[in-house]
Tab-separated table of C-alpha atoms in Angstrom:
chain	number	residue	atom	x	y	z
A	1	MET	CA	15.955	-7.246	15.503
A	2	PRO	CA	14.841	-7.097	11.855
A	3	PRO	CA	12.715	-4.168	10.693
A	4	HIS	CA	8.954	-4.560	11.126
A	5	VAL	CA	7.173	-3.969	7.814
A	6	LEU	CA	3.402	-3.745	7.484
A	7	VAL	CA	1.682	-4.476	4.179
A	8	VAL	CA	-1.959	-3.633	3.512
A	9	GLY	CA	-2.911	-5.533	0.371
A	10	GLY	CA	-0.359	-8.268	0.957
A	11	THR	CA	-2.799	-11.116	0.301
A	12	GLY	CA	-3.641	-9.575	-3.076
A	13	ILE	CA	-1.894	-7.024	-5.259
A	14	LEU	CA	1.091	-6.660	-2.918
A	15	ALA	CA	1.671	-10.390	-2.312
A	16	PRO	CA	4.921	-10.330	-4.341
A	17	ALA	CA	6.147	-7.411	-2.200
A	18	VAL	CA	5.587	-9.526	0.918
A	19	GLU	CA	7.809	-12.240	-0.559
A	20	THR	CA	10.513	-9.715	-1.510
A	21	LEU	CA	10.571	-8.006	1.889
A	22	ALA	CA	10.559	-11.308	3.795
A	23	ALA	CA	13.438	-12.573	1.628
A	24	ARG	CA	15.376	-9.438	2.618
A	25	GLY	CA	14.973	-10.430	6.258
A	26	ALA	CA	12.181	-8.065	7.286
A	27	LEU	CA	9.602	-9.096	9.861
A	28	VAL	CA	6.492	-8.688	7.693
A	29	SER	CA	2.942	-8.248	8.979
A	30	VAL	CA	0.087	-8.396	6.491
A	31	VAL	CA	-3.340	-6.864	7.025
A	32	SER	CA	-6.171	-9.027	5.751
A	33	ARG	CA	-9.918	-8.957	6.306
A	34	SER	CA	-9.976	-12.740	6.255
A	35	SER	CA	-8.172	-15.058	8.647
A	36	GLY	CA	-8.277	-17.722	5.913
A	37	ARG	CA	-6.371	-15.588	3.417
A	38	ALA	CA	-3.959	-14.478	6.111
A	39	ALA	CA	-3.297	-18.101	7.131
A	40	ARG	CA	-1.815	-18.769	3.685
A	41	LEU	CA	1.060	-16.492	4.659
A	42	ALA	CA	2.281	-18.772	7.435
A	43	GLY	CA	6.053	-18.886	7.433
A	44	THR	CA	6.382	-15.731	5.332
A	45	ALA	CA	4.395	-13.098	7.210
A	46	HIS	CA	2.380	-12.524	10.355
A	47	PRO	CA	-1.348	-11.980	9.826
A	48	VAL	CA	-3.104	-8.881	11.107
A	49	VAL	CA	-6.797	-9.629	10.684
A	50	ALA	CA	-8.689	-6.348	10.381
A	51	ASP	CA	-11.146	-4.551	8.164
A	52	VAL	CA	-9.609	-1.204	7.167
A	53	THR	CA	-13.076	0.262	6.681
A	54	ASP	CA	-13.594	0.015	10.472
A	55	ALA	CA	-11.030	2.517	11.744
A	56	ALA	CA	-11.387	1.556	15.428
A	57	ALA	CA	-10.901	-2.162	14.741
A	58	PHE	CA	-8.023	-1.354	12.370
A	59	ALA	CA	-6.355	0.732	15.105
A	60	ARG	CA	-6.693	-2.077	17.676
A	61	ALA	CA	-5.237	-4.629	15.246
A	62	LEU	CA	-2.275	-2.396	14.403
A	63	ASP	CA	-1.632	-1.706	18.079
A	64	ARG	CA	-1.501	-5.477	18.747
A	65	ALA	CA	0.932	-5.926	15.825
A	66	VAL	CA	3.215	-3.220	17.240
A	67	GLU	CA	3.061	-4.745	20.733
A	68	GLU	CA	3.921	-8.202	19.383
A	69	ARG	CA	6.489	-7.326	16.686
A	70	GLY	CA	7.801	-3.863	17.477
A	71	PRO	CA	7.544	-0.474	15.777
A	72	ILE	CA	6.513	-0.351	12.127
A	73	SER	CA	9.476	1.064	10.226
A	74	LEU	CA	7.914	0.692	6.770
A	75	ALA	CA	4.340	0.331	5.560
A	76	LEU	CA	3.120	-0.363	2.032
A	77	ALA	CA	-0.597	0.350	1.848
A	78	TYR	CA	-3.056	-0.373	-0.935
A	79	GLN	CA	-6.450	0.387	0.539
A	80	PRO	CA	-8.503	2.057	-2.192
A	81	PHE	CA	-11.844	1.735	-0.394
A	82	ALA	CA	-10.679	2.738	3.075
A	83	PRO	CA	-12.055	5.921	4.601
A	84	ASP	CA	-9.553	8.741	5.117
A	85	GLU	CA	-9.665	8.007	8.851
A	86	ALA	CA	-8.094	4.584	8.258
A	87	TRP	CA	-5.156	6.204	6.479
A	88	HIS	CA	-4.617	8.468	9.486
A	89	VAL	CA	-4.850	5.474	11.848
A	90	LEU	CA	-2.083	3.812	9.850
A	91	ALA	CA	0.106	6.931	9.659
A	92	ALA	CA	-0.127	7.358	13.431
A	93	ARG	CA	1.453	3.922	13.930
A	94	VAL	CA	4.301	4.099	11.403
A	95	GLU	CA	7.694	5.265	12.631
A	96	GLY	CA	9.287	5.499	9.224
A	97	LEU	CA	8.217	5.424	5.608
A	98	LEU	CA	4.606	4.891	4.564
A	99	VAL	CA	4.146	4.196	0.843
A	100	ALA	CA	0.531	4.934	-0.111
A	101	LEU	CA	-0.527	3.236	-3.330
A	102	LEU	CA	-3.073	5.417	-5.078
A	103	VAL	CA	-5.401	4.149	-7.804
A	104	SER	CA	-5.356	5.882	-11.164
A	105	ALA	CA	-8.509	7.852	-10.307
A	106	TYR	CA	-6.206	10.229	-8.390
A	107	ALA	CA	-4.754	11.237	-11.771
A	108	ALA	CA	-8.116	12.312	-13.236
A	109	LYS	CA	-8.626	15.994	-13.986
A	110	ASP	CA	-11.206	16.381	-11.202
A	111	ALA	CA	-9.552	13.931	-8.787
A	112	PRO	CA	-9.919	14.359	-5.036
A	113	ALA	CA	-6.857	15.007	-2.910
A	114	PRO	CA	-5.140	11.822	-1.727
A	115	PRO	CA	-6.145	10.681	1.780
A	116	LEU	CA	-2.646	11.548	3.038
A	117	ALA	CA	-0.534	14.286	1.487
A	118	GLU	CA	3.121	13.565	0.869
A	119	GLY	CA	5.401	14.546	3.719
A	120	ARG	CA	5.443	14.140	7.477
A	121	HIS	CA	2.429	12.899	9.417
A	122	GLY	CA	3.691	12.537	12.952
A	123	ARG	CA	6.577	10.057	12.746
A	124	ALA	CA	5.455	8.723	9.355
A	125	ASP	CA	7.038	10.025	6.171
A	126	VAL	CA	4.427	9.538	3.435
A	127	ARG	CA	5.314	8.888	-0.200
A	128	HIS	CA	2.917	8.051	-3.037
A	129	LEU	CA	2.915	5.467	-5.768
A	130	LEU	CA	0.298	6.505	-8.321
A	131	LEU	CA	-0.852	3.434	-10.222
A	132	GLY	CA	-1.259	4.161	-13.913
A	133	TRP	CA	-1.483	1.633	-16.703
A	134	HIS	CA	0.874	-0.100	-19.125
A	135	ARG	CA	0.833	0.904	-22.776
A	136	ASP	CA	2.738	-0.778	-25.587
A	137	ALA	CA	2.207	-1.784	-29.223
A	138	GLY	CA	-0.297	-4.424	-28.076
A	139	GLY	CA	-2.562	-1.874	-26.389
A	140	VAL	CA	-3.163	-0.909	-22.771
A	141	ARG	CA	-3.575	-2.969	-19.615
A	142	TRP	CA	-3.487	-2.583	-15.861
A	143	HIS	CA	-0.256	-3.576	-14.127
A	144	THR	CA	0.221	-7.026	-12.650
A	145	PRO	CA	0.711	-7.637	-8.910
A	146	ARG	CA	4.389	-8.332	-9.593
A	147	GLU	CA	4.802	-4.980	-11.391
A	148	VAL	CA	2.902	-3.066	-8.704
A	149	SER	CA	4.876	-4.760	-5.926
A	150	ALA	CA	8.233	-4.051	-7.593
A	151	ALA	CA	7.285	-0.389	-7.980
A	152	ALA	CA	6.120	-0.134	-4.340
A	153	VAL	CA	9.335	-1.684	-3.041
A	154	GLY	CA	11.245	0.678	-5.347
A	155	VAL	CA	9.505	3.708	-3.819
A	156	ALA	CA	10.406	2.356	-0.368
A	157	ASP	CA	14.034	1.808	-1.386
A	158	ARG	CA	14.428	5.292	-2.913
A	159	GLY	CA	12.154	7.156	-0.504
A	160	GLU	CA	10.713	9.068	-3.456
A	161	SER	CA	7.180	9.130	-4.839
A	162	ALA	CA	6.616	7.741	-8.315
A	163	VAL	CA	4.077	7.006	-11.029
A	164	LEU	CA	3.840	3.448	-12.323
A	165	GLY	CA	3.144	3.448	-16.043
A	166	VAL	CA	1.232	6.198	-17.796
A	167	ILE	CA	-1.668	8.323	-16.574
A	168	ARG	CA	-2.305	10.440	-19.681
A	169	PRO	CA	-4.286	10.700	-21.772
A	170	TRP	CA	-6.997	9.717	-19.312
A	171	SER	CA	-9.231	8.524	-22.152
A	172	GLU	CA	-6.751	5.719	-22.955
A	173	ARG	CA	-6.915	3.939	-19.607
A	174	PRO	CA	-7.972	0.285	-19.781
A	175	GLY	CA	-11.720	-0.201	-19.879
A	176	SER	CA	-12.534	3.389	-20.828
């Protein structure tokens, strides 16, 4: 049976990662708040309709996905507005690597601790991808979904946390 991969953010910023993982033969489940957005994944991924801000509903949806498609061996999760409880709900259902994508605010001088520290959380092994920004001669910009997805899949492949782009100086981030 192919590995079961769960992607939170797979109808948005991690959509290219869904394509990559499905092309590798993984059984991909994608969490989406909207059944309409999830329906667009037909043939590529299985929808898991849930609002990550409702931890109980999120837990029920993940439990159904595990019952239907087997243990989650890899999760890529971009859920910047989810309460910490939702991160713990996810970690409790992953039996392998969980790549937590963290927005650049976690690089600020007075940043809060990430919702899940790196390391073991039950059977989940948590790694971080800190999303910085791209800087070149043309200026600064946020990374594209394709760039973010490639970096997330890279963290999963290597099993090592990483920073995408630059995070210093903080005053140079796009829009500041």
